[in-house]
Structures are given as structure tokens and as C-alpha cells.
CSV table of N, CA, C and O in Angstrom, one decimal:
chain,number,residue,atom,x,y,z
A,106,MET,N,-13.2,-6.6,-8.8
A,106,MET,CA,-12.0,-7.3,-9.6
A,106,MET,C,-11.0,-6.1,-9.5
A,106,MET,O,-9.6,-6.4,-9.2
A,107,ARG,N,-11.3,-5.1,-9.8
A,107,ARG,CA,-10.0,-4.0,-10.1
A,107,ARG,C,-9.2,-3.9,-8.6
A,107,ARG,O,-8.1,-3.6,-8.6
A,108,LYS,N,-10.0,-3.7,-7.7
A,108,LYS,CA,-9.8,-3.4,-6.3
A,108,LYS,C,-9.0,-4.5,-5.7
A,108,LYS,O,-8.1,-4.4,-5.1
A,109,GLN,N,-9.6,-6.0,-5.8
A,109,GLN,CA,-8.5,-7.3,-5.6
A,109,GLN,C,-7.3,-7.0,-5.9
A,109,GLN,O,-6.3,-7.3,-5.4
A,110,LYS,N,-7.2,-6.3,-7.3
A,110,LYS,CA,-5.9,-6.4,-8.1
A,110,LYS,C,-5.0,-5.5,-7.4
A,110,LYS,O,-3.9,-5.7,-7.5
A,111,ALA,N,-5.4,-4.0,-7.2
A,111,ALA,CA,-4.7,-3.2,-6.5
A,111,ALA,C,-4.5,-3.5,-5.0
A,111,ALA,O,-3.1,-3.5,-4.8
A,112,MET,N,-4.9,-4.0,-4.3
A,112,MET,CA,-4.6,-4.9,-3.0
A,112,MET,C,-3.4,-6.0,-3.3
A,112,MET,O,-2.6,-5.8,-2.3
A,113,LYS,N,-3.7,-6.7,-4.4
A,113,LYS,CA,-2.7,-7.6,-4.5
A,113,LYS,C,-1.5,-7.4,-4.9
A,113,LYS,O,-0.4,-7.7,-4.4
A,114,GLU,N,-1.3,-6.2,-5.9
A,114,GLU,CA,0.1,-5.4,-6.1
A,114,GLU,C,0.6,-4.9,-4.7
A,114,GLU,O,1.7,-4.8,-4.6
A,115,ILE,N,-0.1,-4.1,-3.8
A,115,ILE,CA,0.2,-3.8,-2.8
A,115,ILE,C,1.0,-4.6,-1.7
A,115,ILE,O,1.8,-4.4,-1.5
A,116,GLU,N,-0.2,-6.2,-1.8
A,116,GLU,CA,1.0,-6.9,-0.9
A,116,GLU,C,2.0,-7.2,-1.4
A,116,GLU,O,3.0,-7.4,-0.9
A,117,VAL,N,2.3,-8.0,-2.8
A,117,VAL,CA,3.2,-7.9,-3.3
A,117,VAL,C,4.4,-6.8,-3.1
A,117,VAL,O,5.7,-7.1,-2.9
A,118,THR,N,3.9,-5.5,-3.1
A,118,THR,CA,4.9,-4.6,-3.2
A,118,THR,C,5.7,-4.5,-1.6
A,118,THR,O,6.7,-4.4,-1.6
A,119,ILE,N,4.5,-5.0,-0.6
A,119,ILE,CA,5.2,-4.9,0.8
A,119,ILE,C,6.1,-6.1,1.0
A,119,ILE,O,7.2,-5.7,1.4
A,120,PHE,N,5.7,-7.1,0.6
A,120,PHE,CA,6.5,-8.1,0.5
A,120,PHE,C,8.0,-7.9,-0.2
A,120,PHE,O,9.3,-8.4,0.6
A,121,ALA,N,8.4,-7.2,-1.0
A,121,ALA,CA,9.3,-7.0,-1.7
A,121,ALA,C,9.9,-6.1,-1.1
A,121,ALA,O,11.5,-6.1,-1.1
A,122,PHE,N,9.4,-5.1,-0.4
A,122,PHE,CA,10.0,-4.0,0.2
A,122,PHE,C,10.7,-4.4,1.6
A,122,PHE,O,12.0,-4.2,1.6
A,123,TRP,N,10.1,-5.4,2.3
A,123,TRP,CA,11.0,-6.2,3.5
A,123,TRP,C,12.3,-7.0,3.0
A,123,TRP,O,13.0,-7.0,3.7
A,124,GLN,N,11.9,-7.9,1.6
A,124,GLN,CA,12.8,-8.4,1.1
A,124,GLN,C,14.1,-7.3,1.0
A,124,GLN,O,15.1,-7.7,1.7
A,125,ALA,N,13.9,-6.1,0.4
A,125,ALA,CA,14.9,-5.2,0.1
A,125,ALA,C,15.5,-4.7,1.5
A,125,ALA,O,16.7,-4.3,1.5
A,126,VAL,N,14.8,-4.3,2.6
A,126,VAL,CA,15.1,-4.0,3.8
A,126,VAL,C,16.2,-5.2,4.1
A,126,VAL,O,17.2,-4.7,5.0
A,127,ALA,N,15.9,-6.4,4.3
A,127,ALA,CA,16.4,-7.4,4.8
A,127,ALA,C,17.7,-7.3,4.2
A,127,ALA,O,18.7,-7.7,4.6
A,128,ASP,N,17.8,-7.3,2.9
A,128,ASP,CA,18.9,-7.3,1.9
A,128,ASP,C,20.0,-6.4,2.2
A,128,ASP,O,20.9,-6.4,1.7
A,129,GLN,N,19.2,-5.1,2.5
A,129,GLN,CA,20.1,-4.0,2.8
A,129,GLN,C,20.9,-3.5,1.6
A,129,GLN,O,22.0,-2.8,1.5
A,130,GLU,N,20.0,-3.4,0.5
A,130,GLU,CA,20.5,-3.1,-1.1
A,130,GLU,C,19.7,-1.6,-1.1
A,130,GLU,O,18.5,-1.4,-1.5
A,131,GLU,N,20.7,-0.7,-1.2
A,131,GLU,CA,20.3,0.7,-1.1
A,131,GLU,C,19.4,1.3,-2.5
A,131,GLU,O,18.2,1.6,-2.2
A,132,ALA,N,19.9,0.8,-3.3
A,132,ALA,CA,19.3,1.0,-4.6
A,132,ALA,C,18.0,0.2,-5.1
A,132,ALA,O,16.9,0.9,-5.4
A,133,ALA,N,17.6,-0.9,-4.5
A,133,ALA,CA,16.4,-2.0,-4.5
A,133,ALA,C,15.3,-1.2,-3.6
A,133,ALA,O,14.3,-0.7,-4.0
A,134,LEU,N,15.9,-0.9,-2.2
A,134,LEU,CA,15.3,-0.1,-1.4
A,134,LEU,C,14.3,1.2,-1.6
A,134,LEU,O,13.3,1.4,-1.6
A,135,ALA,N,15.6,2.1,-2.3
A,135,ALA,CA,14.9,3.4,-2.7
A,135,ALA,C,13.8,3.1,-3.4
A,135,ALA,O,13.2,4.3,-3.5
A,136,GLN,N,13.9,2.5,-4.6
A,136,GLN,CA,12.5,2.5,-5.6
A,136,GLN,C,11.2,2.2,-4.9
A,136,GLN,O,10.4,2.4,-5.6
A,137,PHE,N,11.2,1.8,-3.6
A,137,PHE,CA,9.8,1.9,-3.1
A,137,PHE,C,9.3,3.0,-2.6
A,137,PHE,O,8.3,3.4,-2.3
A,138,PHE,N,10.0,4.0,-2.6
A,138,PHE,CA,9.7,5.7,-1.7
A,138,PHE,C,9.5,6.7,-3.4
A,138,PHE,O,10.2,6.5,-3.8
A,139,THR,N,8.8,7.3,-2.6
A,139,THR,CA,9.0,9.0,-3.4
A,139,THR,C,10.1,9.5,-3.0
A,139,THR,O,10.3,9.5,-1.8
A,140,PRO,N,10.8,10.5,-3.9
A,140,PRO,CA,11.7,11.0,-3.6
A,140,PRO,C,11.5,12.1,-2.3
A,140,PRO,O,12.9,12.2,-1.7
A,141,ASP,N,10.4,12.2,-2.0
A,141,ASP,CA,10.2,13.4,-1.1
A,141,ASP,C,9.5,12.6,0.4
A,141,ASP,O,8.9,13.1,1.2
A,142,ALA,N,9.6,11.5,0.3
A,142,ALA,CA,9.3,10.6,1.6
A,142,ALA,C,9.8,11.0,2.8
A,142,ALA,O,11.0,11.3,2.9
A,143,GLU,N,9.2,10.8,3.9
A,143,GLU,CA,9.2,10.8,5.1
A,143,GLU,C,9.2,9.6,5.9
A,143,GLU,O,8.1,8.9,5.9
A,144,ILE,N,10.0,9.6,6.7
A,144,ILE,CA,9.8,8.0,7.5
A,144,ILE,C,10.0,8.7,8.9
A,144,ILE,O,11.2,9.2,9.4
A,145,PHE,N,9.3,8.0,10.2
A,145,PHE,CA,8.9,8.3,11.4
A,145,PHE,C,9.3,7.1,12.0
A,145,PHE,O,8.6,5.8,11.9
A,146,TRP,N,10.1,7.2,13.2
A,146,TRP,CA,10.4,6.0,14.1
A,146,TRP,C,10.0,6.8,15.4
A,146,TRP,O,10.8,7.4,16.3
A,147,PRO,N,8.6,6.8,16.0
A,147,PRO,CA,8.1,7.6,17.0
A,147,PRO,C,8.8,7.1,18.4
A,147,PRO,O,9.2,7.7,19.2
A,148,ASN,N,9.3,5.3,18.3
A,148,ASN,CA,9.5,5.2,19.6
A,148,ASN,C,11.1,5.7,19.9
A,148,ASN,O,11.3,5.9,21.1
A,149,THR,N,12.1,6.0,19.0
A,149,THR,CA,13.1,6.9,19.5
A,149,THR,C,12.8,8.3,18.9
A,149,THR,O,14.0,8.7,19.0
A,150,GLY,N,11.8,8.8,18.7
A,150,GLY,CA,11.8,10.4,18.0
A,150,GLY,C,12.5,10.6,16.9
A,150,GLY,O,12.8,11.5,16.7
A,151,GLU,N,12.7,9.9,16.1
A,151,GLU,CA,13.2,9.7,14.6
A,151,GLU,C,12.4,10.1,13.6
A,151,GLU,O,11.4,9.8,13.6
A,152,ARG,N,12.9,11.0,12.7
A,152,ARG,CA,12.4,11.6,11.3
A,152,ARG,C,13.6,11.5,10.2
A,152,ARG,O,14.4,12.0,10.8
A,153,PHE,N,13.3,10.7,9.3
A,153,PHE,CA,14.3,10.7,8.2
A,153,PHE,C,13.7,10.9,7.1
A,153,PHE,O,12.5,10.8,6.6
A,154,ASP,N,14.2,11.5,6.3
A,154,ASP,CA,14.1,11.9,4.9
A,154,ASP,C,14.6,10.4,4.3
A,154,ASP,O,15.2,9.9,5.0
A,155,LEU,N,14.2,10.3,2.5
A,155,LEU,CA,14.7,9.2,2.3
A,155,LEU,C,16.4,8.9,2.6
A,155,LEU,O,16.9,7.7,2.9
A,156,ASN,N,17.1,10.0,2.1
A,156,ASN,CA,18.5,9.4,2.4
A,156,ASN,C,18.9,9.1,3.6
A,156,ASN,O,19.5,8.4,3.6
A,157,GLY,N,18.6,9.6,4.7
A,157,GLY,CA,18.9,9.1,6.1
A,157,GLY,C,18.4,8.1,6.3
A,157,GLY,O,18.7,7.2,6.9
A,158,TYR,N,16.8,7.7,5.6
A,158,TYR,CA,16.4,6.4,6.3
A,158,TYR,C,17.1,5.2,5.4
A,158,TYR,O,17.6,3.9,6.0
A,159,LEU,N,17.6,5.5,4.3
A,159,LEU,CA,18.7,4.4,3.6
A,159,LEU,C,19.7,4.3,4.7
A,159,LEU,O,20.6,3.0,4.3
A,160,ARG,N,20.5,5.6,4.7
A,160,ARG,CA,21.6,5.1,5.8
A,160,ARG,C,21.2,4.4,6.9
A,160,ARG,O,22.0,3.3,7.2
A,161,ALA,N,20.4,4.6,7.5
A,161,ALA,CA,19.9,3.9,8.8
A,161,ALA,C,19.8,2.4,8.7
A,161,ALA,O,20.4,1.6,9.3
A,162,ASN,N,19.0,1.7,7.4
A,162,ASN,CA,18.6,0.5,7.2
A,162,ASN,C,20.2,-0.1,6.9
A,162,ASN,O,20.5,-1.1,7.2
A,163,CYS,N,20.5,0.7,5.5
A,163,CYS,CA,21.9,0.1,5.0
A,163,CYS,C,23.1,0.0,5.4
A,163,CYS,O,23.9,-0.5,5.8
A,164,ASP,N,23.3,1.0,6.5
A,164,ASP,CA,24.3,0.9,7.5
A,164,ASP,C,24.4,0.0,8.5
A,164,ASP,O,25.3,0.1,9.4
A,165,TYR,N,22.9,-0.3,9.0
A,165,TYR,CA,22.9,-1.3,10.2
A,165,TYR,C,24.1,-2.0,10.5
A,165,TYR,O,24.4,-2.9,9.6
A,166,PRO,N,24.7,-2.2,11.6
A,166,PRO,CA,25.4,-3.1,12.0
A,166,PRO,C,25.0,-4.7,12.0
A,166,PRO,O,24.4,-4.7,13.1
A,167,GLY,N,25.6,-5.2,11.1
A,167,GLY,CA,25.1,-6.9,11.2
A,167,GLY,C,24.0,-7.0,10.4
A,167,GLY,O,23.7,-6.2,9.6
A,168,GLN,N,23.7,-8.3,10.3
A,168,GLN,CA,22.9,-8.9,9.0
A,168,GLN,C,21.3,-9.3,10.2
A,168,GLN,O,21.9,-9.8,10.9
A,169,TRP,N,20.7,-9.3,9.3
A,169,TRP,CA,18.8,-9.6,9.7
A,169,TRP,C,18.3,-10.0,9.0
A,169,TRP,O,18.7,-10.1,7.6
A,170,THR,N,17.0,-10.8,9.1
A,170,THR,CA,16.0,-11.1,8.1
A,170,THR,C,14.7,-10.7,9.0
A,170,THR,O,14.8,-10.6,10.0
A,171,GLY,N,13.8,-11.5,8.0
A,171,GLY,CA,12.4,-11.2,8.9
A,171,GLY,C,11.5,-11.9,8.1
A,171,GLY,O,11.7,-12.7,7.2
A,172,LYS,N,10.3,-12.1,8.3
A,172,LYS,CA,9.0,-12.1,7.7
A,172,LYS,C,7.7,-11.4,7.9
A,172,LYS,O,7.5,-11.1,9.3
A,173,VAL,N,7.0,-11.3,7.1
A,173,VAL,CA,6.0,-10.3,7.0
A,173,VAL,C,4.7,-11.6,7.5
A,173,VAL,O,4.6,-12.4,6.9
A,174,GLU,N,4.0,-10.7,8.8
A,174,GLU,CA,3.4,-11.9,9.5
A,174,GLU,C,1.4,-11.3,9.1
A,174,GLU,O,0.8,-12.2,8.8
A,175,LYS,N,1.8,-10.2,8.9
A,175,LYS,CA,0.4,-9.9,8.2
A,175,LYS,C,0.4,-8.2,7.6
A,175,LYS,O,1.1,-7.3,7.6
A,176,ILE,N,-0.5,-8.1,6.5
A,176,ILE,CA,-0.9,-7.0,5.6
A,176,ILE,C,-2.2,-6.8,5.9
A,176,ILE,O,-3.0,-7.5,5.4
A,177,ALA,N,-2.5,-5.3,6.1
A,177,ALA,CA,-4.1,-4.8,6.0
A,177,ALA,C,-4.3,-5.0,4.7
A,177,ALA,O,-3.6,-4.9,3.3
A,178,LEU,N,-5.5,-5.3,4.3
A,178,LEU,CA,-6.5,-5.5,3.0
A,178,LEU,C,-6.0,-4.4,2.4
A,178,LEU,O,-5.9,-4.5,0.8
A,179,ASP,N,-5.8,-3.1,2.8
A,179,ASP,CA,-5.9,-1.6,1.7
A,179,ASP,C,-4.3,-1.3,1.5
A,179,ASP,O,-4.0,-0.5,1.3
A,180,GLY,N,-3.6,-2.4,2.3
A,180,GLY,CA,-2.0,-2.0,2.6
A,180,GLY,C,-1.9,-0.7,3.5
A,180,GLY,O,-0.6,-0.2,3.3
A,181,SER,N,-2.7,-0.4,4.3
A,181,SER,CA,-2.5,0.9,4.8
A,181,SER,C,-1.3,0.3,6.3
A,181,SER,O,-0.3,1.1,6.8
A,182,TYR,N,-0.8,-0.9,6.5
A,182,TYR,CA,0.0,-1.3,7.6
A,182,TYR,C,0.4,-2.7,7.3
A,182,TYR,O,-0.4,-3.2,6.6
A,183,SER,N,1.5,-3.1,7.8
A,183,SER,CA,1.9,-4.3,7.9
A,183,SER,C,2.7,-5.0,9.3
A,183,SER,O,3.1,-3.6,10.1
A,184,ILE,N,2.7,-6.0,9.4
A,184,ILE,CA,3.3,-6.2,10.8
A,184,ILE,C,4.6,-7.7,10.5
A,184,ILE,O,4.3,-8.1,9.7
A,185,SER,N,5.7,-7.2,10.8
A,185,SER,CA,6.9,-8.1,10.5
A,185,SER,C,7.3,-8.8,11.8
A,185,SER,O,7.9,-7.7,12.6
A,186,ARG,N,8.1,-9.7,11.7
A,186,ARG,CA,9.1,-10.0,13.1
A,186,ARG,C,10.2,-10.0,12.4
A,186,ARG,O,10.5,-10.7,11.0
A,187,VAL,N,11.5,-9.4,13.2
A,187,VAL,CA,12.6,-9.6,12.6
A,187,VAL,C,13.2,-10.0,13.8
A,187,VAL,O,13.3,-9.8,14.5
A,188,TRP,N,14.9,-10.5,12.9
A,188,TRP,CA,15.6,-11.2,13.8
A,188,TRP,C,17.1,-10.9,13.1
A,188,TRP,O,17.3,-11.0,12.1
A,189,SER,N,17.8,-10.9,14.3
A,189,SER,CA,19.4,-10.8,13.9
A,189,SER,C,20.0,-12.4,13.7
A,189,SER,O,19.9,-13.2,14.7
A,190,ARG,N,21.2,-12.6,13.4
A,190,ARG,CA,21.8,-13.7,13.5
A,190,ARG,C,22.5,-13.6,14.7
A,190,ARG,O,22.7,-14.8,14.9
A,191,GLU,N,22.4,-12.8,15.3
A,191,GLU,CA,22.8,-12.7,16.9
A,191,GLU,C,22.2,-13.1,17.6
A,191,GLU,O,22.3,-13.3,18.7
A,192,GLY,N,20.8,-13.2,17.5
A,192,GLY,CA,19.6,-13.9,18.1
A,192,GLY,C,18.6,-12.8,19.0
A,192,GLY,O,17.5,-12.7,19.3
A,193,ALA,N,19.0,-11.4,18.5
A,193,ALA,CA,18.0,-10.1,19.0
A,193,ALA,C,16.5,-10.4,18.1
A,193,ALA,O,16.6,-10.9,16.7
A,194,ALA,N,15.4,-9.9,18.7
A,194,ALA,CA,14.4,-10.5,17.8
A,194,ALA,C,13.2,-9.0,18.1
A,194,ALA,O,13.5,-8.8,19.2
A,195,ALA,N,12.4,-8.5,17.0
A,195,ALA,CA,11.6,-7.7,17.5
A,195,ALA,C,10.5,-7.8,16.3
A,195,ALA,O,10.7,-8.5,15.7
A,196,ARG,N,9.5,-6.9,16.7
A,196,ARG,CA,8.3,-7.0,15.6
A,196,ARG,C,8.3,-5.5,15.2
A,196,ARG,O,8.7,-4.5,15.9
A,197,ALA,N,8.1,-5.1,13.8
A,197,ALA,CA,7.9,-4.0,13.6
A,197,ALA,C,6.2,-3.7,13.2
A,197,ALA,O,6.1,-4.6,12.2
A,198,VAL,N,6.1,-2.8,13.6
A,198,VAL,CA,4.6,-2.7,12.7
A,198,VAL,C,4.7,-1.4,12.1
A,198,VAL,O,5.0,0.1,12.6
A,199,THR,N,4.3,-1.2,10.9
A,199,THR,CA,4.7,-0.5,9.8
A,199,THR,C,3.3,0.2,9.3
A,199,THR,O,2.5,-0.7,8.8
A,200,PHE,N,3.4,1.9,8.9
A,200,PHE,CA,2.2,2.4,8.8
A,200,PHE,C,2.6,2.9,7.4
A,200,PHE,O,3.5,3.7,7.1
A,201,TYR,N,2.0,2.8,6.6
A,201,TYR,CA,2.2,3.3,4.9
A,201,TYR,C,1.1,4.4,4.1
A,201,TYR,O,-0.1,4.3,4.8
A,202,GLN,N,1.5,5.4,3.9
A,202,GLN,CA,0.7,6.5,2.8
A,202,GLN,C,1.4,6.0,1.6
A,202,GLN,O,2.6,6.5,1.5
A,203,TRP,N,0.3,5.9,0.7
A,203,TRP,CA,0.9,5.6,-0.8
A,203,TRP,C,0.7,6.9,-2.0
A,203,TRP,O,-0.2,7.6,-1.4
A,204,ARG,N,1.7,6.9,-2.3
A,204,ARG,CA,1.4,8.0,-3.7
A,204,ARG,C,1.8,7.3,-5.0
A,204,ARG,O,3.0,6.9,-5.1
A,205,ASN,N,0.9,6.9,-5.7
A,205,ASN,CA,1.3,6.6,-7.0
A,205,ASN,C,1.9,5.3,-7.0
A,205,ASN,O,3.3,5.0,-7.8
A,206,GLY,N,1.5,4.4,-6.3
A,206,GLY,CA,2.1,3.2,-5.9
A,206,GLY,C,3.6,3.0,-5.2
A,206,GLY,O,4.5,1.9,-5.2
A,207,LYS,N,3.9,4.2,-4.3
A,207,LYS,CA,5.2,4.3,-3.7
A,207,LYS,C,4.9,4.9,-2.4
A,207,LYS,O,3.8,5.6,-2.1
A,208,ILE,N,6.0,4.6,-1.4
A,208,ILE,CA,5.4,4.8,-0.2
A,208,ILE,C,6.0,6.4,0.1
A,208,ILE,O,7.3,7.0,-0.3
A,209,ALA,N,5.0,7.2,0.5
A,209,ALA,CA,5.1,8.7,0.6
A,209,ALA,C,5.3,8.9,2.0
A,209,ALA,O,6.2,10.1,2.8
A,210,GLN,N,5.2,8.4,2.9
A,210,GLN,CA,5.3,8.6,4.6
A,210,GLN,C,5.1,6.9,5.0
A,210,GLN,O,4.4,6.3,4.8
A,211,MET,N,6.2,6.9,5.9
A,211,MET,CA,6.0,5.5,6.6
A,211,MET,C,6.2,6.0,8.1
A,211,MET,O,7.2,6.5,8.3
A,212,THR,N,5.4,5.2,9.0
A,212,THR,CA,5.5,5.3,10.5
A,212,THR,C,6.0,4.1,11.1
A,212,THR,O,5.2,2.9,10.8
A,213,GLU,N,7.1,3.7,11.5
A,213,GLU,CA,7.3,2.4,12.3
A,213,GLU,C,7.4,2.6,13.4
A,213,GLU,O,8.0,3.1,14.2
A,214,TYR,N,7.0,1.3,14.4
A,214,TYR,CA,6.6,0.9,15.6
A,214,TYR,C,7.8,-0.2,16.0
A,214,TYR,O,7.0,-1.2,15.4
A,215,TRP,N,9.0,0.0,16.5
A,215,TRP,CA,9.7,-1.5,16.7
A,215,TRP,C,9.6,-1.8,18.6
A,215,TRP,O,9.4,-0.7,19.3
A,216,GLY,N,9.5,-2.9,18.4
A,216,GLY,CA,9.5,-3.5,20.0
A,216,GLY,C,9.9,-4.9,20.0
A,216,GLY,O,9.9,-5.7,19.1
A,217,ASP,N,10.8,-4.8,21.0
A,217,ASP,CA,11.4,-5.9,21.1
A,217,ASP,C,10.6,-7.3,21.6
A,217,ASP,O,9.3,-7.1,22.0
A,218,ILE,N,10.9,-8.5,21.4
A,218,ILE,CA,10.2,-9.8,21.6
A,218,ILE,C,10.7,-10.6,22.7
A,218,ILE,O,12.1,-10.9,22.5
A,219,GLY,N,9.7,-10.8,23.5
A,219,GLY,CA,10.6,-11.5,24.9
A,219,GLY,C,9.0,-11.8,25.6
A,219,GLY,O,8.0,-11.5,25.6
A,220,PRO,N,9.8,-12.3,26.9
A,220,PRO,CA,8.5,-12.7,27.7
A,220,PRO,C,8.2,-11.7,28.5
A,220,PRO,O,8.5,-10.6,28.7
A,221,ALA,N,6.8,-11.4,29.0
A,221,ALA,CA,6.2,-10.5,29.5
A,221,ALA,C,7.1,-10.4,30.8
A,221,ALA,O,7.7,-11.2,31.7
A,222,PRO,N,6.9,-9.2,31.7
A,222,PRO,CA,7.9,-8.7,32.5
A,222,PRO,C,7.0,-9.7,33.6
A,222,PRO,O,5.9,-10.0,34.0
A,223,ASP,N,7.9,-10.1,35.1
A,223,ASP,CA,7.6,-10.8,36.3
A,223,ASP,C,6.3,-10.2,37.0
A,223,ASP,O,5.5,-10.7,37.2
A,224,TRP,N,6.3,-8.9,37.0
A,224,TRP,CA,5.3,-8.0,37.5
A,224,TRP,C,3.7,-8.4,37.2
A,224,TRP,O,2.8,-8.3,37.7
A,225,ARG,N,3.9,-9.0,35.7
A,225,ARG,CA,2.8,-9.2,34.7
A,225,ARG,C,2.6,-10.4,34.8
A,225,ARG,O,1.1,-11.6,34.2
A,226,ALA,N,3.0,-11.5,35.2
A,226,ALA,CA,3.1,-12.8,35.3
A,226,ALA,C,1.7,-13.3,35.7
A,226,ALA,O,1.2,-12.9,36.8
A,227,GLY,N,1.0,-13.8,34.8
A,227,GLY,CA,-0.7,-14.4,35.3
A,227,GLY,C,-1.5,-14.0,35.0
A,227,GLY,O,-2.5,-13.9,35.0
A,228,LEU,N,-1.3,-12.4,34.5
A,228,LEU,CA,-2.4,-11.4,34.0
A,228,LEU,C,-3.0,-11.8,33.1
A,228,LEU,O,-4.1,-11.4,32.5
A,229,GLY,N,-2.2,-12.1,32.1
A,229,GLY,CA,-2.3,-12.3,30.6
A,229,GLY,C,-2.3,-13.6,30.0
A,229,GLY,O,-1.6,-14.8,31.0
A,230,SER,N,-2.8,-14.5,28.8
A,230,SER,CA,-2.9,-15.4,28.6
A,230,SER,C,-1.7,-15.3,27.4
A,230,SER,O,-1.7,-14.3,26.9
A,231,VAL,N,-1.0,-16.4,27.4
A,231,VAL,CA,-0.2,-16.6,26.4
A,231,VAL,C,-0.5,-17.5,24.8
A,231,VAL,O,-1.3,-18.5,25.1
């Protein structure tokens, strides 16, 4: 029962975290991280400390929203679909390392959402 409660708390935290990301509210977003948090975006080779991550998220040009599609039962990762008001869409696969209920390390892989390239037509199912 205790483990179930802890997993539910992590799930609620991840949903609230993504809402703060979409709202681009620095103070609300900062509360989810430890002060020494490290954030990695391997697709672009970037590594952020907390302040750099807050700047990258809160200073993002334009507004967007998203929906959490999946959360691992242990809170180790989530998959979210995000989109801008201009129509761009992506998926973020986010891996979390937690310390005392806060994100100590986060690694995010972002990928565009769209059709498969022509050269793969017919190779996979949709």
C-alpha cells in the first residue's frame, strides 16, 4: 500500500511538472528540482544546470501545450506529446532521477511528430 501511494505521488508530481513546463512559470517549475539538478538534452548535446534549464524553457519563443501520454510505474520516465500554437508537434521521452521527491537529474529526448520518410513507406505499420 505504501509503495502504491508513493507511485501515485510521483505520477501527480510528473503531471504537475509538465503543466508548469507548458505554463513557462519559472517559480513553479523550479520547485520540482533539487538546486544542483542536471538536465541533459542528448539530441542537441546540451547540458543545463537548473538556471540554464529554466531559461531555456521559460524564454522559449512562443507558447505551447502538451499531454502526458505515459508514466512508468516507478516514475523513472514519462512520454509526453507537445505542440505549439503554430502547429509544430513533438514527443518528449523524459528520464528522471529523484532525490527526496525532487528531480535531481533529467534526460530528455525530443523528436518531431510526423509521417515516416518516403524511403520507409510500406515497411512498417501505422
